[in-house]
mmCIF file of C-alpha atoms and ligand atoms in Angstrom:
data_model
loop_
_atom_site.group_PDB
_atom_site.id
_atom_site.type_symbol
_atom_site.label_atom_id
_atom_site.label_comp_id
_atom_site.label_asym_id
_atom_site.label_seq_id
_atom_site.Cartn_x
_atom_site.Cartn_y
_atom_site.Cartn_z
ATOM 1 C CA UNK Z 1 210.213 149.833 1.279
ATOM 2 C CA UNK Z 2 210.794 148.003 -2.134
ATOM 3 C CA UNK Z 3 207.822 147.104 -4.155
ATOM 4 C CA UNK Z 4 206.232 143.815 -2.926
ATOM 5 C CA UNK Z 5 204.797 141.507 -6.036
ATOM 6 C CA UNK Z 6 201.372 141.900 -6.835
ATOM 7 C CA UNK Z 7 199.536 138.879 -5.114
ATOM 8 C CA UNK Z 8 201.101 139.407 -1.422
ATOM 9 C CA UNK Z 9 198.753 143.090 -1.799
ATOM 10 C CA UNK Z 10 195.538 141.220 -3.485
ATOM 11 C CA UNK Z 11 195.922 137.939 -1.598
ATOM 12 C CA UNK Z 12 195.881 139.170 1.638
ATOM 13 C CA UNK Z 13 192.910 141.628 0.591
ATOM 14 C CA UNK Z 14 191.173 138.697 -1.304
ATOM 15 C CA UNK Z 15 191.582 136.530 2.264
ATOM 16 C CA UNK Z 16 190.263 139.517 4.496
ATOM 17 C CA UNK Z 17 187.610 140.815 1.903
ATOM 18 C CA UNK Z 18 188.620 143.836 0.558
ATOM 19 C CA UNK Z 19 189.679 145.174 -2.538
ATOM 20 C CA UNK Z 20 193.563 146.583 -3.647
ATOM 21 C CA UNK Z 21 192.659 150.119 -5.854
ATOM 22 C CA UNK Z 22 195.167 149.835 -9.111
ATOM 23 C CA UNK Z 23 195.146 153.315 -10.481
ATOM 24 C CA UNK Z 24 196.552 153.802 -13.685
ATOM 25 C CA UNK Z 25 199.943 156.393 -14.018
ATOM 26 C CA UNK Z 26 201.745 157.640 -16.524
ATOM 27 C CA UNK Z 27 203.849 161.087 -15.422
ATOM 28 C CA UNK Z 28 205.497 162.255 -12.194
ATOM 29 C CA UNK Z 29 202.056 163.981 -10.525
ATOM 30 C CA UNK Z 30 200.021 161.435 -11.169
ATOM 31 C CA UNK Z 31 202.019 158.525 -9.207
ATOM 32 C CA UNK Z 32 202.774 161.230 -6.944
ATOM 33 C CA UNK Z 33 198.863 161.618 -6.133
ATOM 34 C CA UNK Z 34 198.462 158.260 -5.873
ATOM 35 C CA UNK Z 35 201.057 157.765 -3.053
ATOM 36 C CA UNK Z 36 200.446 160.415 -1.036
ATOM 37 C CA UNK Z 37 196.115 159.245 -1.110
ATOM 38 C CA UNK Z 38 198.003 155.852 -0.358
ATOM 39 C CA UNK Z 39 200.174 157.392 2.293
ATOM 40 C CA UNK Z 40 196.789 159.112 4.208
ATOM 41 C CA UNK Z 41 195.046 157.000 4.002
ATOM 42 C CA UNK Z 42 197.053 154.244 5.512
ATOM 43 C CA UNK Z 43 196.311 152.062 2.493
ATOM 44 C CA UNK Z 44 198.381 149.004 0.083
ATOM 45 C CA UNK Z 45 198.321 150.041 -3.240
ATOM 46 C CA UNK Z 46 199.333 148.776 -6.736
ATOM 47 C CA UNK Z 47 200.024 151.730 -9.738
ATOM 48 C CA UNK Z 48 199.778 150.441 -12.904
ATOM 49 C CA UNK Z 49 201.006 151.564 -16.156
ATOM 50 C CA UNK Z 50 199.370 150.597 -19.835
ATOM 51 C CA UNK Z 51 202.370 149.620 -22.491
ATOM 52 C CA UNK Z 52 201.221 153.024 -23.743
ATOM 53 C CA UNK Z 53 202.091 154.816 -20.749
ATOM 54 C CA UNK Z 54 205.692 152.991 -21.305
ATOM 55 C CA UNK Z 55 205.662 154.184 -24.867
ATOM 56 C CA UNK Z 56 204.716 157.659 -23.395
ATOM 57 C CA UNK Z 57 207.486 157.632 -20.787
ATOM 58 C CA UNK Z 58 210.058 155.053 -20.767
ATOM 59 C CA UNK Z 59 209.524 151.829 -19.211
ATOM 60 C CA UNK Z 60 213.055 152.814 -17.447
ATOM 61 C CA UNK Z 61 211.639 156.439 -16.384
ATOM 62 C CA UNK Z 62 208.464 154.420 -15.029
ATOM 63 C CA UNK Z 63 210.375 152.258 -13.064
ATOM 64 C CA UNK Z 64 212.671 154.434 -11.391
ATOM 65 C CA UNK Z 65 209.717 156.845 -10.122
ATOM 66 C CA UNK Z 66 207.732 154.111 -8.790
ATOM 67 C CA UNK Z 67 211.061 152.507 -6.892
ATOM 68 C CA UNK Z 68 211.738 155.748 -5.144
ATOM 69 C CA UNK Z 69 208.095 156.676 -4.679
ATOM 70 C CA UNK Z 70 207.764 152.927 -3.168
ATOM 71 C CA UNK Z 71 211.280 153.560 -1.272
ATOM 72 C CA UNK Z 72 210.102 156.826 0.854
ATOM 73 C CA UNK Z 73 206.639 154.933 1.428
ATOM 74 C CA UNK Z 74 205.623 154.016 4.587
ATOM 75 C CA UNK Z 75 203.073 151.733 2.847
ATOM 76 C CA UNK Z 76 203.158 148.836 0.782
ATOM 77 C CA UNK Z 77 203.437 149.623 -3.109
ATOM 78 C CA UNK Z 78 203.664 147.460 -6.038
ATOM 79 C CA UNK Z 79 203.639 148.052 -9.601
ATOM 80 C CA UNK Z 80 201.939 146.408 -12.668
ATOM 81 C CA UNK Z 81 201.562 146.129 -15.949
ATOM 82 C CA UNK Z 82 197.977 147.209 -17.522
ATOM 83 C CA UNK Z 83 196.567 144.896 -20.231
ATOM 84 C CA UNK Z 84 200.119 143.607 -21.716
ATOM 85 C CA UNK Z 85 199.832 142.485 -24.818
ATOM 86 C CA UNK Z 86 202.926 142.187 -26.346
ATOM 87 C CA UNK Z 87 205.408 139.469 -24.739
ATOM 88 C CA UNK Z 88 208.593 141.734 -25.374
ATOM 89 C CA UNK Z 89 207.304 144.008 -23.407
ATOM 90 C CA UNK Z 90 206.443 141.709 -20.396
ATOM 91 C CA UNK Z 91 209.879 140.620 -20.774
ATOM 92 C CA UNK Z 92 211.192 144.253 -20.350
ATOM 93 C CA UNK Z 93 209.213 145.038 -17.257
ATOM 94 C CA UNK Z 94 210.518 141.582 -15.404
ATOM 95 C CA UNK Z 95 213.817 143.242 -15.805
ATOM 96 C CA UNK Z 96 212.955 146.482 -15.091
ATOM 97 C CA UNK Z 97 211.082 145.429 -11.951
ATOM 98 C CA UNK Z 98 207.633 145.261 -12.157
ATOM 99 C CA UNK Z 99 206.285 143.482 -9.518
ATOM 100 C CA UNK Z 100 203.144 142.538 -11.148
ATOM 101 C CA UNK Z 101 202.203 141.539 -14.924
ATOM 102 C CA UNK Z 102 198.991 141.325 -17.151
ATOM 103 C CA UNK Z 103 198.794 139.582 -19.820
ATOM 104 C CA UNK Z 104 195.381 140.171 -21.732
ATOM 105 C CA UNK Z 105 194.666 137.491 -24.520
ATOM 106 C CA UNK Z 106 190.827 137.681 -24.518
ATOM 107 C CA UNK Z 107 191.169 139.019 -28.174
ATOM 108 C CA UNK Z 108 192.096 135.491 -29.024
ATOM 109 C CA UNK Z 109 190.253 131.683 -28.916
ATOM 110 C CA UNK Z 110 190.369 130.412 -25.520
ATOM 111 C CA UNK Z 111 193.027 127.831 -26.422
ATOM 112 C CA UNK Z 112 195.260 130.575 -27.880
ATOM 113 C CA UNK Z 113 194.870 133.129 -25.216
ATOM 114 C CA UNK Z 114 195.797 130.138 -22.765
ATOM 115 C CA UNK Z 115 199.258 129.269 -24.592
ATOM 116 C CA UNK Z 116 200.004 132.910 -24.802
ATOM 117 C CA UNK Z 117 199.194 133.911 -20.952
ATOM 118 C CA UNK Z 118 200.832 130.230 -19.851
ATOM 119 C CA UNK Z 119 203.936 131.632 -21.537
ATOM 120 C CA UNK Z 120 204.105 135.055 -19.355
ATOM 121 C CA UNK Z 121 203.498 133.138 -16.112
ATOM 122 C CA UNK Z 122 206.059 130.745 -16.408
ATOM 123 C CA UNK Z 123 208.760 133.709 -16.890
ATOM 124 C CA UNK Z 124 206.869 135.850 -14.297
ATOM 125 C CA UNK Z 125 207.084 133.050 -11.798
ATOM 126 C CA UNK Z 126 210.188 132.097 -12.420
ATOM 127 C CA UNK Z 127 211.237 135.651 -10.942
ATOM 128 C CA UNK Z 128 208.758 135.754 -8.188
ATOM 129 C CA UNK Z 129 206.518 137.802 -9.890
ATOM 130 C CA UNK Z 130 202.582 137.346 -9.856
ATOM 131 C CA UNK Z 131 200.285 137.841 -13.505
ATOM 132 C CA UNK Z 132 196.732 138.546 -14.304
ATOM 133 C CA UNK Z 133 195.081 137.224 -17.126
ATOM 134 C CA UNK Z 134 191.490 138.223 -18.550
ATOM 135 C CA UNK Z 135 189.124 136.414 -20.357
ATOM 136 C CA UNK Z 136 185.614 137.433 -21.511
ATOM 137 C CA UNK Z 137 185.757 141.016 -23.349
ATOM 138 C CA UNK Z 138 185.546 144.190 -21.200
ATOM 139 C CA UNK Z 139 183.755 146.926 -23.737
ATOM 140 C CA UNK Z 140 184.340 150.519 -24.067
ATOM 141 C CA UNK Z 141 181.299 152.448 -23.327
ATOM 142 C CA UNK Z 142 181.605 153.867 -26.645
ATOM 143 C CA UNK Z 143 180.663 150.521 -27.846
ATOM 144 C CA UNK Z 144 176.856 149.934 -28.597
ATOM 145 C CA UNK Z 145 175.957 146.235 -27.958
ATOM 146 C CA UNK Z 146 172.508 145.532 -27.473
ATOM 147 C CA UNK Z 147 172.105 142.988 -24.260
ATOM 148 C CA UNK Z 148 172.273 139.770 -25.801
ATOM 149 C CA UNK Z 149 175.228 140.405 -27.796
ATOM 150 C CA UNK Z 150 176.986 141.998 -25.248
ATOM 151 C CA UNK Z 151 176.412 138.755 -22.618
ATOM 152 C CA UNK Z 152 177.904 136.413 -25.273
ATOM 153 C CA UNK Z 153 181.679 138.859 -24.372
ATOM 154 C CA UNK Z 154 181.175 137.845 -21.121
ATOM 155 C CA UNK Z 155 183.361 135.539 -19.223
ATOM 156 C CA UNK Z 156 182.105 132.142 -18.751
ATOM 157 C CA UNK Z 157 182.638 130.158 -15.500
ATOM 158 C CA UNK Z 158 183.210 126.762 -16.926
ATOM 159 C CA UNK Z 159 185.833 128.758 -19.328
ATOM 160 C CA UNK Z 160 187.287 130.645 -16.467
ATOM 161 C CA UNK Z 161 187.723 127.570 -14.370
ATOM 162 C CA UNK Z 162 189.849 125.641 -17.274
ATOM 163 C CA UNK Z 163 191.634 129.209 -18.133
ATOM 164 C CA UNK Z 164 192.853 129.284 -14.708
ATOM 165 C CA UNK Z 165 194.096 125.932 -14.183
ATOM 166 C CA UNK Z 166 195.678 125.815 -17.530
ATOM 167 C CA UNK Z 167 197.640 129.188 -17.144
ATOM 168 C CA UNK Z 168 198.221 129.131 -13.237
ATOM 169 C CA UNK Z 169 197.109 133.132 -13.234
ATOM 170 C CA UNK Z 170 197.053 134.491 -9.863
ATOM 171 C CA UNK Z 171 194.345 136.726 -10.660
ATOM 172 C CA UNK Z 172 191.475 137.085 -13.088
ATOM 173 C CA UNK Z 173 190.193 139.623 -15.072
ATOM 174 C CA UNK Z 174 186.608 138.842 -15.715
ATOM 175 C CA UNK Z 175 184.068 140.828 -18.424
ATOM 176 C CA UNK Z 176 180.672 140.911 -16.096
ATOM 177 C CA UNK Z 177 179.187 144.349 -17.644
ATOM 178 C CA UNK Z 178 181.742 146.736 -16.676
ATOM 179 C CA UNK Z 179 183.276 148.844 -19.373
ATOM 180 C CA UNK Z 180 186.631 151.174 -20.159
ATOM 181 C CA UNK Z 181 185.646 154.921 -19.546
ATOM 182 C CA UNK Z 182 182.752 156.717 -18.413
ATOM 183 C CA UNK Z 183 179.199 155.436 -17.869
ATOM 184 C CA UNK Z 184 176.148 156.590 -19.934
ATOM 185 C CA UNK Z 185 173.995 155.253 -17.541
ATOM 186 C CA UNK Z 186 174.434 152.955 -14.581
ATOM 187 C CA UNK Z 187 176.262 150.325 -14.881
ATOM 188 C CA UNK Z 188 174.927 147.120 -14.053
ATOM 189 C CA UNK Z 189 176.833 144.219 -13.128
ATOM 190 C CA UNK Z 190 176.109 140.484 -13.153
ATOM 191 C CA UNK Z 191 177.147 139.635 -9.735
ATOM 192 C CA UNK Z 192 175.551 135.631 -10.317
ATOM 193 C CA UNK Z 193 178.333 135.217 -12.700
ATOM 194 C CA UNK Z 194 180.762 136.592 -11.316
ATOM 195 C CA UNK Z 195 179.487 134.014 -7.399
ATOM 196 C CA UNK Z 196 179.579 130.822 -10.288
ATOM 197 C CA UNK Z 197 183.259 132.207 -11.490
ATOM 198 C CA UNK Z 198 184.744 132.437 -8.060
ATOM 199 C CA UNK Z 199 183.240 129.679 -6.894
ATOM 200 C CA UNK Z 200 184.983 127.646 -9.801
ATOM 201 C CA UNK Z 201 188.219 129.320 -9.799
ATOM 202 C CA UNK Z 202 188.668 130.638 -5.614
ATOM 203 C CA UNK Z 203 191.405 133.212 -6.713
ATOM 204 C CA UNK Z 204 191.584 136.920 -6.292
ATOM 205 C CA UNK Z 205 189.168 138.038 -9.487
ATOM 206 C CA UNK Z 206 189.771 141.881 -10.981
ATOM 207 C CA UNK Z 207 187.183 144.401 -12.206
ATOM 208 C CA UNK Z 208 188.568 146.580 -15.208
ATOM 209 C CA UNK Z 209 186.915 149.875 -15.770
ATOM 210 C CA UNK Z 210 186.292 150.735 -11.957
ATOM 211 C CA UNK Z 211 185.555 154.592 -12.867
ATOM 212 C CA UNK Z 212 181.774 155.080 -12.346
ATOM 213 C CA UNK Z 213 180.657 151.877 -10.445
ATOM 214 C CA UNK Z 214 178.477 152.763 -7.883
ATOM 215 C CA UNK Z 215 179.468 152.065 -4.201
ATOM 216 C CA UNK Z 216 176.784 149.310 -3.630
ATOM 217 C CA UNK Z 217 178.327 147.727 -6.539
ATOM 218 C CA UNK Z 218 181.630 148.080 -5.794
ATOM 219 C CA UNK Z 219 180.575 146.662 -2.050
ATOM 220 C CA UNK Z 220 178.824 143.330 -3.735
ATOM 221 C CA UNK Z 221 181.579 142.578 -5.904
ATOM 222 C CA UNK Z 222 184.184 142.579 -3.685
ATOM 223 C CA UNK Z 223 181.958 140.517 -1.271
ATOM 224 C CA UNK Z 224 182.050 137.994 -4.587
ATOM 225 C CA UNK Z 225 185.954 137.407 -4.601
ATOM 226 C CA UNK Z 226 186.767 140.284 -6.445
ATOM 227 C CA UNK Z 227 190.189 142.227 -5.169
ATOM 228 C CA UNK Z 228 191.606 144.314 -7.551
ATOM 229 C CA UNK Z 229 190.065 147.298 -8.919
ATOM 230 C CA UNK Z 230 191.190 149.272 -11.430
ATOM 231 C CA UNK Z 231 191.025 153.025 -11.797
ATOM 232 C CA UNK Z 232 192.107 154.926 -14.859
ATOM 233 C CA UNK Z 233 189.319 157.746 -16.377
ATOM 234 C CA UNK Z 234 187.961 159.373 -12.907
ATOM 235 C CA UNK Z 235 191.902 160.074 -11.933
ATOM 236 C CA UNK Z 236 192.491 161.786 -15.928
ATOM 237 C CA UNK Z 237 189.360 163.730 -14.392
ATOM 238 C CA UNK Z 238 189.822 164.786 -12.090
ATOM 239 C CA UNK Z 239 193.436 165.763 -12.687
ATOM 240 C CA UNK Z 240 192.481 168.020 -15.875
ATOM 241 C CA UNK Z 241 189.523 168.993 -14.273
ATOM 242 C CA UNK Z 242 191.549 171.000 -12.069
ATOM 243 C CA UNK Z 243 194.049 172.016 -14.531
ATOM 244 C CA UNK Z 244 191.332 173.203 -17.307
ATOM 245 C CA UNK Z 245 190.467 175.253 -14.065
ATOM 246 C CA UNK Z 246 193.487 177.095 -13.039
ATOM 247 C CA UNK Z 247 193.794 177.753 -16.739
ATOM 248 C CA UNK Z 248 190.844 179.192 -17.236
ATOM 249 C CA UNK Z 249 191.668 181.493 -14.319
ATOM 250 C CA UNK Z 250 194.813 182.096 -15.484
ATOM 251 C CA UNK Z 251 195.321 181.544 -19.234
ATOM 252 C CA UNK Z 252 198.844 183.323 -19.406
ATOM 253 C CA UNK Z 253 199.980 181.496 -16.909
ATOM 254 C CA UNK Z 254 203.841 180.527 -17.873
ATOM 255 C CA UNK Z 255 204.887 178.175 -14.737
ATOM 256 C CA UNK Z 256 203.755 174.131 -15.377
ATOM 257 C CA UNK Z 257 203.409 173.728 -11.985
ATOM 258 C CA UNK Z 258 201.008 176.321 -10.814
ATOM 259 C CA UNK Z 259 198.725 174.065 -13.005
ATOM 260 C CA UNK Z 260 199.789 170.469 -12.309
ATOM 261 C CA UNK Z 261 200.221 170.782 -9.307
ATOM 262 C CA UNK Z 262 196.169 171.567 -8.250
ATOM 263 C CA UNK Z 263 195.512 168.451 -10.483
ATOM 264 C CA UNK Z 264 197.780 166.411 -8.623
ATOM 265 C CA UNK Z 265 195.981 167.708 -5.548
ATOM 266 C CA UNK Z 266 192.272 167.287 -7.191
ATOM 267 C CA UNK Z 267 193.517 163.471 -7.677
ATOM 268 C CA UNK Z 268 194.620 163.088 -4.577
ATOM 269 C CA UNK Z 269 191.184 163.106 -3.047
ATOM 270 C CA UNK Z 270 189.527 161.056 -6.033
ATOM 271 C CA UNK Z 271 192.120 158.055 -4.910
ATOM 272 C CA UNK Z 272 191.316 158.796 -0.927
ATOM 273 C CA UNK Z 273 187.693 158.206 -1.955
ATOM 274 C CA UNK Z 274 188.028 155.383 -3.815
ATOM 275 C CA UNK Z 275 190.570 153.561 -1.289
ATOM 276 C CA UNK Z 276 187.682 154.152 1.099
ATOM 277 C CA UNK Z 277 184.973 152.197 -0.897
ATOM 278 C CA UNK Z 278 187.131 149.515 -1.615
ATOM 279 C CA UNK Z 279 187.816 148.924 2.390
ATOM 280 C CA UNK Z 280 191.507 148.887 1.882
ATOM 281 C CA UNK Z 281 191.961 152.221 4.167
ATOM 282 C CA UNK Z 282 193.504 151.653 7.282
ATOM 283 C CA UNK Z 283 195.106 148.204 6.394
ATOM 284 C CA UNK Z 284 198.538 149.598 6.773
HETATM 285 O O1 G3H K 1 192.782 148.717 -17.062
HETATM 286 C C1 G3H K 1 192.353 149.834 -16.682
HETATM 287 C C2 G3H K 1 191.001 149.989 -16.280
HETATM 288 O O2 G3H K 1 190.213 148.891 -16.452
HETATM 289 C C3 G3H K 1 190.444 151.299 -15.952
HETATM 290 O O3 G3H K 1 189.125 151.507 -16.401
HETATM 291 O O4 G3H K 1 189.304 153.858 -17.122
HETATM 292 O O5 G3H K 1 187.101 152.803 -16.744
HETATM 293 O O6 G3H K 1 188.570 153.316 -14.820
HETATM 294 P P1 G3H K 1 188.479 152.964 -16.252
HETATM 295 ZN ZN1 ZN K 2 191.188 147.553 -18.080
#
């Protein structure tokens, strides 16, 4: 079927309590993982591509795999831009045929990153297509931010509330102690805030760096309003996992695909899993 724009998936999983799984994908195998876990498991799902996975591939090349992977699916697929920053490139995926847009301003004052996101949603929606915003900042583990410091980057719900009226988002990325890339320890996340943002803004909210959070978390967020997760370091994982593997077994082996291929197959079941947490199996 052709891709279907980002907020029929995460409205109608936000409305039965449930969470859409946007997995990050920037080569052939990858999206092809992603389908096929989508395709098992009887699942919606939204693959989503950073501007540097368009500067890797093509924003054309993207496009084109994810319409014919979306074409020969027997599930729903849409696609979406990862933290968009740049407006040119927004622009570009509207007429390439995203069905889905972020646009992440948290870098700037609340003010600015309002004008800026207002300005991608009133393109987007003129073309029927849905956009995330975020406010608060989402760390990088790598970042060391003692407790205090690191609740001031978090979103606030009286912000939120005026962010979201302002821009007319149809979803919200919100900073509530998750982080890019892989947990040191547990993460912990501040699930009152995230109850007073819903409560203030009642649309689908979005929880960046996904990899790592337990399943009882995962569970209690989505409970909270949040549904859209996204999934990016525990698919690279598993994917070279598997090919660090086979080339260890093999390390004269000459034919790409004796070696991508058992990564695509080692993501496959990372994406099952996850679908399964976030209750969107068997939806389809
Ligand atoms: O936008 C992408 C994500 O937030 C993914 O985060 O790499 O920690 O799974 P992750
Ligand atoms: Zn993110």
């Amino acid at each position: 079927m052709p891709l279907v724009s980002g907020i029929d998936l995460i409205g109608q999983a936000h409305r039965d309590g449930y969470a859409i799984g946007s997995f990050n994908i920037n080569n052939m195998e990858i999206l092809q993982a992603v389908i096929t876990a989508a395709e098992l498991e009887r699942s919606p799902v939204m693959v989503q591509t950073s501007q540097g996975a368009i500067k890797y591939a093509g924003a054309d090349y993207l496009a084109a795999m994810v319409k014919v992977a979306a074409a020969k699916a027997t599930v729903p697929v849409a696609l979406h831009l990862d933290h968009g920053t740049d407006f040119e490139v927004a622009v570009r995926c509207l007429r390439e045929g995203w069905s889905s847009l972020m646009y992440d301003g948290s870098k700037y004052p609340l003010e600015e990153n309002i004008a800026r996101t207002r300005k991608v949603v009133e393109i987007a929606h003129a073309v029927g297509v849905s956009v995330e915003g975020e406010l608060g900042k989402i760390g990088g583990v790598e970042e060391h931010i003692v407790v205090s410091e690191r609740e001031a980057l978090f979103t606030d719900p009286a912000e939120a509330e005026t962010f979201v009226k302002e821009t007319g988002v149809d979803y919200l990325a919100v900073a509530i102690g998750t982080a890019h890339g892989l947990y040191k320890g547990r993460p912990d996340l501040d699930f009152p805030r995230l109850q007073a943002i819903h409560e203030r803004v009642r649309i689908p909210i979005v929880l960046h760096g996904g990899s790592g959070v337990p399943e009882d978390q995962i569970k209690e967020a989505i409970r909270l309003g949040v549904a859209k997760i996204n999934i990016d370091t525990e698919l690279r994982q598993a994917f070279l996992e598997a090919v660090r593997a086979k080339l260890a077994e093999n390390p004269d082996e000459l034919d790409p695909r004796k070696v991508l291929g058992p990564g695509r197959d080692a993501m496959v079941e990372r994406v099952r899993e996850k679908m399964r947490f976030f209750g969107s199996s068997g939806r389809v």
